[in-house]
Structures are given as C-alpha cells and as structure tokens.
Amino acid sequence: QPEQTETTLEDIEMRCILQAMAKTGFNRTRAANLLGVTRRTLSYRIGKYGLEDKLACLQADPGAVAELVQPLSVQERRRDICA
C-alpha cells in the first residue's frame, strides 16, 4: 500500500485541538475560546477523535508538548492549503 502523505481536514483539526490544549495548560474552556468554539464542541471533538489518551500522555510529557506546539513548516502549510 502507498504511504499516506496527504493531510486530511480531520488531521489538521486534531492537531489544532492538541495545540490549543497544550498552549492553554490543558484548560478546555480556554482552549475552546482560543479555537473559537464552545467548550461543549471542543469536548465533543476530543471524544470524536479519541484524543483523551493523547491529551493525558501530553500532560505527562512536557517534551512532547514543546514539540507539538511548534508551528507548521512552510512546506506543511503549503501542503495543508493545497490539499
């Protein structure tokens, strides 16, 4: 099977959620405000994408958080925009 190189809208949304949660110290209310959605919508999407375990791991590993909040490279942004 060919390797998946395209980034889907869901992938981008998950990354945005994880970044917002990390940037706000894992505070759902503040992360929702940062994303421009309600806390309820954020919680729904976290459940929809199964991000609870990922968020727990990120909270336990500050190094992973630092890596996660790095901005997208120019090539990643270009690929996201053109996808």
PDB file of N, CA and C in Angstrom:
ATOM      1  N   GLN A   1       0.832  -1.185   0.000  1.00  0.00           N
ATOM      2  CA  GLN A   1       0.000   0.000   0.000  1.00  0.00           C
ATOM      3  C   GLN A   1       0.875   1.246   0.000  1.00  0.00           C
ATOM      4  N   PRO A   2       0.473   2.278  -0.729  1.00  0.00           N
ATOM      5  CA  PRO A   2       1.252   3.509  -0.729  1.00  0.00           C
ATOM      6  C   PRO A   2       1.158   4.221   0.615  1.00  0.00           C
ATOM      7  N   GLU A   3       2.232   4.884   0.972  1.00  0.00           N
ATOM      8  CA  GLU A   3       2.283   5.618   2.226  1.00  0.00           C
ATOM      9  C   GLU A   3       1.393   6.859   2.127  1.00  0.00           C
ATOM     10  N   GLN A   4       0.625   7.132   3.186  1.00  0.00           N
ATOM     11  CA  GLN A   4      -0.265   8.291   3.167  1.00  0.00           C
ATOM     12  C   GLN A   4       0.558   9.551   3.424  1.00  0.00           C
ATOM     13  N   THR A   5       0.575  10.447   2.461  1.00  0.00           N
ATOM     14  CA  THR A   5       1.333  11.683   2.610  1.00  0.00           C
ATOM     15  C   THR A   5       0.426  12.894   2.692  1.00  0.00           C
ATOM     16  N   GLU A   6      -0.834  12.748   2.340  1.00  0.00           N
ATOM     17  CA  GLU A   6      -1.764  13.864   2.389  1.00  0.00           C
ATOM     18  C   GLU A   6      -2.248  14.083   3.817  1.00  0.00           C
ATOM     19  N   THR A   7      -2.500  15.322   4.149  1.00  0.00           N
ATOM     20  CA  THR A   7      -3.050  15.672   5.442  1.00  0.00           C
ATOM     21  C   THR A   7      -4.530  15.958   5.250  1.00  0.00           C
ATOM     22  N   THR A   8      -5.364  15.284   6.028  1.00  0.00           N
ATOM     23  CA  THR A   8      -6.802  15.487   5.909  1.00  0.00           C
ATOM     24  C   THR A   8      -7.243  16.637   6.809  1.00  0.00           C
ATOM     25  N   LEU A   9      -8.438  17.113   6.573  1.00  0.00           N
ATOM     26  CA  LEU A   9      -9.007  18.159   7.408  1.00  0.00           C
ATOM     27  C   LEU A   9      -9.111  17.667   8.852  1.00  0.00           C
ATOM     28  N   GLU A  10      -9.447  16.410   9.038  1.00  0.00           N
ATOM     29  CA  GLU A  10      -9.525  15.842  10.383  1.00  0.00           C
ATOM     30  C   GLU A  10      -8.159  15.859  11.059  1.00  0.00           C
ATOM     31  N   ASP A  11      -7.092  15.542  10.316  1.00  0.00           N
ATOM     32  CA  ASP A  11      -5.738  15.589  10.875  1.00  0.00           C
ATOM     33  C   ASP A  11      -5.405  16.997  11.350  1.00  0.00           C
ATOM     34  N   ILE A  12      -5.752  17.975  10.539  1.00  0.00           N
ATOM     35  CA  ILE A  12      -5.474  19.372  10.884  1.00  0.00           C
ATOM     36  C   ILE A  12      -6.279  19.778  12.116  1.00  0.00           C
ATOM     37  N   GLU A  13      -7.546  19.379  12.149  1.00  0.00           N
ATOM     38  CA  GLU A  13      -8.395  19.717  13.285  1.00  0.00           C
ATOM     39  C   GLU A  13      -7.866  19.087  14.573  1.00  0.00           C
ATOM     40  N   MET A  14      -7.439  17.824  14.496  1.00  0.00           N
ATOM     41  CA  MET A  14      -6.886  17.170  15.682  1.00  0.00           C
ATOM     42  C   MET A  14      -5.636  17.889  16.163  1.00  0.00           C
ATOM     43  N   ARG A  15      -4.765  18.267  15.228  1.00  0.00           N
ATOM     44  CA  ARG A  15      -3.541  18.968  15.609  1.00  0.00           C
ATOM     45  C   ARG A  15      -3.873  20.314  16.252  1.00  0.00           C
ATOM     46  N   CYS A  16      -4.840  21.025  15.712  1.00  0.00           N
ATOM     47  CA  CYS A  16      -5.245  22.311  16.287  1.00  0.00           C
ATOM     48  C   CYS A  16      -5.780  22.130  17.708  1.00  0.00           C
ATOM     49  N   ILE A  17      -6.568  21.105  17.914  1.00  0.00           N
ATOM     50  CA  ILE A  17      -7.107  20.833  19.246  1.00  0.00           C
ATOM     51  C   ILE A  17      -5.971  20.534  20.220  1.00  0.00           C
ATOM     52  N   LEU A  18      -5.062  19.662  19.820  1.00  0.00           N
ATOM     53  CA  LEU A  18      -3.946  19.305  20.696  1.00  0.00           C
ATOM     54  C   LEU A  18      -3.076  20.521  20.993  1.00  0.00           C
ATOM     55  N   GLN A  19      -2.819  21.337  19.996  1.00  0.00           N
ATOM     56  CA  GLN A  19      -2.012  22.533  20.204  1.00  0.00           C
ATOM     57  C   GLN A  19      -2.709  23.518  21.134  1.00  0.00           C
ATOM     58  N   ALA A  20      -3.996  23.732  20.921  1.00  0.00           N
ATOM     59  CA  ALA A  20      -4.739  24.662  21.766  1.00  0.00           C
ATOM     60  C   ALA A  20      -4.765  24.173  23.212  1.00  0.00           C
ATOM     61  N   MET A  21      -4.963  22.892  23.397  1.00  0.00           N
ATOM     62  CA  MET A  21      -4.968  22.336  24.749  1.00  0.00           C
ATOM     63  C   MET A  21      -3.599  22.511  25.408  1.00  0.00           C
ATOM     64  N   ALA A  22      -2.536  22.248  24.667  1.00  0.00           N
ATOM     65  CA  ALA A  22      -1.185  22.394  25.213  1.00  0.00           C
ATOM     66  C   ALA A  22      -0.885  23.861  25.537  1.00  0.00           C
ATOM     67  N   LYS A  23      -1.262  24.760  24.636  1.00  0.00           N
ATOM     68  CA  LYS A  23      -0.970  26.186  24.838  1.00  0.00           C
ATOM     69  C   LYS A  23      -1.732  26.775  26.018  1.00  0.00           C
ATOM     70  N   THR A  24      -2.855  26.185  26.381  1.00  0.00           N
ATOM     71  CA  THR A  24      -3.669  26.711  27.476  1.00  0.00           C
ATOM     72  C   THR A  24      -3.502  25.901  28.758  1.00  0.00           C
ATOM     73  N   GLY A  25      -2.478  25.097  28.825  1.00  0.00           N
ATOM     74  CA  GLY A  25      -2.260  24.297  30.027  1.00  0.00           C
ATOM     75  C   GLY A  25      -3.335  23.250  30.226  1.00  0.00           C
ATOM     76  N   PHE A  26      -3.898  22.759  29.127  1.00  0.00           N
ATOM     77  CA  PHE A  26      -4.920  21.709  29.110  1.00  0.00           C
ATOM     78  C   PHE A  26      -6.223  22.159  29.771  1.00  0.00           C
ATOM     79  N   ASN A  27      -6.502  23.452  29.673  1.00  0.00           N
ATOM     80  CA  ASN A  27      -7.742  24.021  30.169  1.00  0.00           C
ATOM     81  C   ASN A  27      -8.734  24.057  29.009  1.00  0.00           C
ATOM     82  N   ARG A  28      -9.783  23.268  29.107  1.00  0.00           N
ATOM     83  CA  ARG A  28     -10.724  23.134  27.991  1.00  0.00           C
ATOM     84  C   ARG A  28     -11.483  24.421  27.684  1.00  0.00           C
ATOM     85  N   THR A  29     -11.830  25.171  28.699  1.00  0.00           N
ATOM     86  CA  THR A  29     -12.557  26.419  28.464  1.00  0.00           C
ATOM     87  C   THR A  29     -11.692  27.403  27.692  1.00  0.00           C
ATOM     88  N   ARG A  30     -10.440  27.574  28.125  1.00  0.00           N
ATOM     89  CA  ARG A  30      -9.538  28.494  27.442  1.00  0.00           C
ATOM     90  C   ARG A  30      -9.183  27.987  26.041  1.00  0.00           C
ATOM     91  N   ALA A  31      -9.001  26.673  25.899  1.00  0.00           N
ATOM     92  CA  ALA A  31      -8.685  26.104  24.579  1.00  0.00           C
ATOM     93  C   ALA A  31      -9.864  26.315  23.621  1.00  0.00           C
ATOM     94  N   ALA A  32     -11.074  26.112  24.105  1.00  0.00           N
ATOM     95  CA  ALA A  32     -12.263  26.329  23.273  1.00  0.00           C
ATOM     96  C   ALA A  32     -12.337  27.786  22.825  1.00  0.00           C
ATOM     97  N   ASN A  33     -12.081  28.703  23.740  1.00  0.00           N
ATOM     98  CA  ASN A  33     -12.083  30.130  23.386  1.00  0.00           C
ATOM     99  C   ASN A  33     -11.024  30.423  22.338  1.00  0.00           C
ATOM    100  N   LEU A  34      -9.849  29.847  22.493  1.00  0.00           N
ATOM    101  CA  LEU A  34      -8.765  30.042  21.531  1.00  0.00           C
ATOM    102  C   LEU A  34      -9.167  29.534  20.148  1.00  0.00           C
ATOM    103  N   LEU A  35      -9.886  28.426  20.103  1.00  0.00           N
ATOM    104  CA  LEU A  35     -10.315  27.833  18.837  1.00  0.00           C
ATOM    105  C   LEU A  35     -11.593  28.468  18.283  1.00  0.00           C
ATOM    106  N   GLY A  36     -12.257  29.264  19.088  1.00  0.00           N
ATOM    107  CA  GLY A  36     -13.486  29.903  18.625  1.00  0.00           C
ATOM    108  C   GLY A  36     -14.688  28.978  18.607  1.00  0.00           C
ATOM    109  N   VAL A  37     -14.690  28.001  19.511  1.00  0.00           N
ATOM    110  CA  VAL A  37     -15.818  27.073  19.624  1.00  0.00           C
ATOM    111  C   VAL A  37     -16.261  27.038  21.078  1.00  0.00           C
ATOM    112  N   THR A  38     -17.394  26.402  21.340  1.00  0.00           N
ATOM    113  CA  THR A  38     -17.842  26.254  22.721  1.00  0.00           C
ATOM    114  C   THR A  38     -17.054  25.121  23.385  1.00  0.00           C
ATOM    115  N   ARG A  39     -17.077  25.127  24.708  1.00  0.00           N
ATOM    116  CA  ARG A  39     -16.412  24.055  25.456  1.00  0.00           C
ATOM    117  C   ARG A  39     -17.068  22.708  25.117  1.00  0.00           C
ATOM    118  N   ARG A  40     -18.361  22.745  24.941  1.00  0.00           N
ATOM    119  CA  ARG A  40     -19.093  21.519  24.601  1.00  0.00           C
ATOM    120  C   ARG A  40     -18.637  20.964  23.241  1.00  0.00           C
ATOM    121  N   THR A  41     -18.468  21.852  22.256  1.00  0.00           N
ATOM    122  CA  THR A  41     -17.995  21.425  20.937  1.00  0.00           C
ATOM    123  C   THR A  41     -16.588  20.848  21.031  1.00  0.00           C
ATOM    124  N   LEU A  42     -15.737  21.508  21.799  1.00  0.00           N
ATOM    125  CA  LEU A  42     -14.369  21.002  21.968  1.00  0.00           C
ATOM    126  C   LEU A  42     -14.394  19.609  22.599  1.00  0.00           C
ATOM    127  N   SER A  43     -15.182  19.441  23.647  1.00  0.00           N
ATOM    128  CA  SER A  43     -15.273  18.131  24.302  1.00  0.00           C
ATOM    129  C   SER A  43     -15.809  17.067  23.346  1.00  0.00           C
ATOM    130  N   TYR A  44     -16.788  17.441  22.535  1.00  0.00           N
ATOM    131  CA  TYR A  44     -17.335  16.511  21.540  1.00  0.00           C
ATOM    132  C   TYR A  44     -16.240  16.059  20.569  1.00  0.00           C
ATOM    133  N   ARG A  45     -15.466  17.021  20.064  1.00  0.00           N
ATOM    134  CA  ARG A  45     -14.417  16.695  19.084  1.00  0.00           C
ATOM    135  C   ARG A  45     -13.299  15.872  19.712  1.00  0.00           C
ATOM    136  N   ILE A  46     -12.962  16.157  20.948  1.00  0.00           N
ATOM    137  CA  ILE A  46     -11.951  15.356  21.648  1.00  0.00           C
ATOM    138  C   ILE A  46     -12.424  13.910  21.718  1.00  0.00           C
ATOM    139  N   GLY A  47     -13.693  13.708  22.046  1.00  0.00           N
ATOM    140  CA  GLY A  47     -14.247  12.356  22.080  1.00  0.00           C
ATOM    141  C   GLY A  47     -14.340  11.731  20.703  1.00  0.00           C
ATOM    142  N   LYS A  48     -14.777  12.511  19.722  1.00  0.00           N
ATOM    143  CA  LYS A  48     -14.934  12.022  18.360  1.00  0.00           C
ATOM    144  C   LYS A  48     -13.622  11.479  17.807  1.00  0.00           C
ATOM    145  N   TYR A  49     -12.533  12.211  18.077  1.00  0.00           N
ATOM    146  CA  TYR A  49     -11.224  11.811  17.558  1.00  0.00           C
ATOM    147  C   TYR A  49     -10.446  10.917  18.519  1.00  0.00           C
ATOM    148  N   GLY A  50     -11.026  10.591  19.664  1.00  0.00           N
ATOM    149  CA  GLY A  50     -10.351   9.718  20.627  1.00  0.00           C
ATOM    150  C   GLY A  50      -9.061  10.320  21.164  1.00  0.00           C
ATOM    151  N   LEU A  51      -9.104  11.597  21.512  1.00  0.00           N
ATOM    152  CA  LEU A  51      -7.893  12.296  21.931  1.00  0.00           C
ATOM    153  C   LEU A  51      -7.644  12.293  23.439  1.00  0.00           C
ATOM    154  N   GLU A  52      -8.540  11.713  24.223  1.00  0.00           N
ATOM    155  CA  GLU A  52      -8.374  11.711  25.684  1.00  0.00           C
ATOM    156  C   GLU A  52      -7.029  11.123  26.103  1.00  0.00           C
ATOM    157  N   ASP A  53      -6.689   9.947  25.563  1.00  0.00           N
ATOM    158  CA  ASP A  53      -5.420   9.296  25.934  1.00  0.00           C
ATOM    159  C   ASP A  53      -4.226  10.119  25.479  1.00  0.00           C
ATOM    160  N   LYS A  54      -4.311  10.674  24.279  1.00  0.00           N
ATOM    161  CA  LYS A  54      -3.224  11.508  23.745  1.00  0.00           C
ATOM    162  C   LYS A  54      -3.016  12.730  24.637  1.00  0.00           C
ATOM    163  N   LEU A  55      -4.100  13.349  25.070  1.00  0.00           N
ATOM    164  CA  LEU A  55      -4.000  14.513  25.944  1.00  0.00           C
ATOM    165  C   LEU A  55      -3.376  14.141  27.287  1.00  0.00           C
ATOM    166  N   ALA A  56      -3.755  12.979  27.820  1.00  0.00           N
ATOM    167  CA  ALA A  56      -3.176  12.526  29.089  1.00  0.00           C
ATOM    168  C   ALA A  56      -1.670  12.290  28.943  1.00  0.00           C
ATOM    169  N   CYS A  57      -1.260  11.711  27.831  1.00  0.00           N
ATOM    170  CA  CYS A  57       0.167  11.481  27.578  1.00  0.00           C
ATOM    171  C   CYS A  57       0.917  12.800  27.443  1.00  0.00           C
ATOM    172  N   LEU A  58       0.320  13.757  26.752  1.00  0.00           N
ATOM    173  CA  LEU A  58       0.960  15.054  26.576  1.00  0.00           C
ATOM    174  C   LEU A  58       1.125  15.772  27.914  1.00  0.00           C
ATOM    175  N   GLN A  59       0.123  15.674  28.769  1.00  0.00           N
ATOM    176  CA  GLN A  59       0.218  16.309  30.079  1.00  0.00           C
ATOM    177  C   GLN A  59       1.354  15.707  30.895  1.00  0.00           C
ATOM    178  N   ALA A  60       1.594  14.435  30.709  1.00  0.00           N
ATOM    179  CA  ALA A  60       2.637  13.748  31.464  1.00  0.00           C
ATOM    180  C   ALA A  60       4.029  13.953  30.882  1.00  0.00           C
ATOM    181  N   ASP A  61       4.137  14.443  29.651  1.00  0.00           N
ATOM    182  CA  ASP A  61       5.432  14.576  28.973  1.00  0.00           C
ATOM    183  C   ASP A  61       5.627  15.984  28.420  1.00  0.00           C
ATOM    184  N   PRO A  62       6.227  16.890  29.208  1.00  0.00           N
ATOM    185  CA  PRO A  62       6.429  18.266  28.743  1.00  0.00           C
ATOM    186  C   PRO A  62       7.234  18.359  27.447  1.00  0.00           C
ATOM    187  N   GLY A  63       8.126  17.422  27.192  1.00  0.00           N
ATOM    188  CA  GLY A  63       8.904  17.433  25.949  1.00  0.00           C
ATOM    189  C   GLY A  63       8.021  17.248  24.732  1.00  0.00           C
ATOM    190  N   ALA A  64       7.020  16.407  24.864  1.00  0.00           N
ATOM    191  CA  ALA A  64       6.096  16.172  23.753  1.00  0.00           C
ATOM    192  C   ALA A  64       5.262  17.422  23.484  1.00  0.00           C
ATOM    193  N   VAL A  65       4.918  18.148  24.536  1.00  0.00           N
ATOM    194  CA  VAL A  65       4.148  19.382  24.373  1.00  0.00           C
ATOM    195  C   VAL A  65       4.964  20.406  23.608  1.00  0.00           C
ATOM    196  N   ALA A  66       6.235  20.551  23.976  1.00  0.00           N
ATOM    197  CA  ALA A  66       7.101  21.520  23.292  1.00  0.00           C
ATOM    198  C   ALA A  66       7.199  21.212  21.806  1.00  0.00           C
ATOM    199  N   GLU A  67       7.294  19.943  21.471  1.00  0.00           N
ATOM    200  CA  GLU A  67       7.369  19.533  20.068  1.00  0.00           C
ATOM    201  C   GLU A  67       6.046  19.786  19.345  1.00  0.00           C
ATOM    202  N   LEU A  68       4.951  19.558  20.032  1.00  0.00           N
ATOM    203  CA  LEU A  68       3.628  19.700  19.437  1.00  0.00           C
ATOM    204  C   LEU A  68       3.304  21.143  19.078  1.00  0.00           C
ATOM    205  N   VAL A  69       3.705  22.083  19.908  1.00  0.00           N
ATOM    206  CA  VAL A  69       3.298  23.470  19.688  1.00  0.00           C
ATOM    207  C   VAL A  69       4.198  24.212  18.710  1.00  0.00           C
ATOM    208  N   GLN A  70       5.167  23.525  18.121  1.00  0.00           N
ATOM    209  CA  GLN A  70       5.981  24.153  17.089  1.00  0.00           C
ATOM    210  C   GLN A  70       5.096  24.466  15.897  1.00  0.00           C
ATOM    211  N   PRO A  71       5.291  25.635  15.279  1.00  0.00           N
ATOM    212  CA  PRO A  71       4.463  25.964  14.119  1.00  0.00           C
ATOM    213  C   PRO A  71       4.731  25.035  12.941  1.00  0.00           C
ATOM    214  N   LEU A  72       3.760  24.932  12.051  1.00  0.00           N
ATOM    215  CA  LEU A  72       3.924  24.126  10.846  1.00  0.00           C
ATOM    216  C   LEU A  72       5.040  24.712   9.990  1.00  0.00           C
ATOM    217  N   SER A  73       5.798  23.851   9.367  1.00  0.00           N
ATOM    218  CA  SER A  73       6.817  24.329   8.437  1.00  0.00           C
ATOM    219  C   SER A  73       6.126  24.921   7.211  1.00  0.00           C
ATOM    220  N   VAL A  74       6.869  25.683   6.439  1.00  0.00           N
ATOM    221  CA  VAL A  74       6.306  26.287   5.223  1.00  0.00           C
ATOM    222  C   VAL A  74       5.770  25.206   4.302  1.00  0.00           C
ATOM    223  N   GLN A  75       6.511  24.116   4.157  1.00  0.00           N
ATOM    224  CA  GLN A  75       6.068  23.040   3.269  1.00  0.00           C
ATOM    225  C   GLN A  75       4.782  22.406   3.793  1.00  0.00           C
ATOM    226  N   GLU A  76       4.678  22.196   5.113  1.00  0.00           N
ATOM    227  CA  GLU A  76       3.460  21.630   5.689  1.00  0.00           C
ATOM    228  C   GLU A  76       2.280  22.563   5.452  1.00  0.00           C
ATOM    229  N   ARG A  77       2.494  23.884   5.660  1.00  0.00           N
ATOM    230  CA  ARG A  77       1.415  24.846   5.443  1.00  0.00           C
ATOM    231  C   ARG A  77       0.971  24.823   3.999  1.00  0.00           C
ATOM    232  N   ARG A  78       1.934  24.801   3.087  1.00  0.00           N
ATOM    233  CA  ARG A  78       1.614  24.800   1.649  1.00  0.00           C
ATOM    234  C   ARG A  78       0.821  23.545   1.318  1.00  0.00           C
ATOM    235  N   ARG A  79       1.234  22.402   1.852  1.00  0.00           N
ATOM    236  CA  ARG A  79       0.543  21.144   1.578  1.00  0.00           C
ATOM    237  C   ARG A  79      -0.868  21.201   2.165  1.00  0.00           C
ATOM    238  N   ASP A  80      -1.019  21.763   3.400  1.00  0.00           N
ATOM    239  CA  ASP A  80      -2.330  21.872   4.019  1.00  0.00           C
ATOM    240  C   ASP A  80      -3.246  22.774   3.202  1.00  0.00           C
ATOM    241  N   ILE A  81      -2.742  23.873   2.723  1.00  0.00           N
ATOM    242  CA  ILE A  81      -3.545  24.823   1.956  1.00  0.00           C
ATOM    243  C   ILE A  81      -3.972  24.209   0.618  1.00  0.00           C
ATOM    244  N   CYS A  82      -3.071  23.469   0.002  1.00  0.00           N
ATOM    245  CA  CYS A  82      -3.343  22.926  -1.334  1.00  0.00           C
ATOM    246  C   CYS A  82      -4.104  21.617  -1.286  1.00  0.00           C
ATOM    247  N   ALA A  83      -4.205  21.000  -0.129  1.00  0.00           N
ATOM    248  CA  ALA A  83      -4.852  19.685  -0.047  1.00  0.00           C
ATOM    249  C   ALA A  83      -6.337  19.773  -0.286  1.00  0.00           C
TER     250      ALA A  83
END
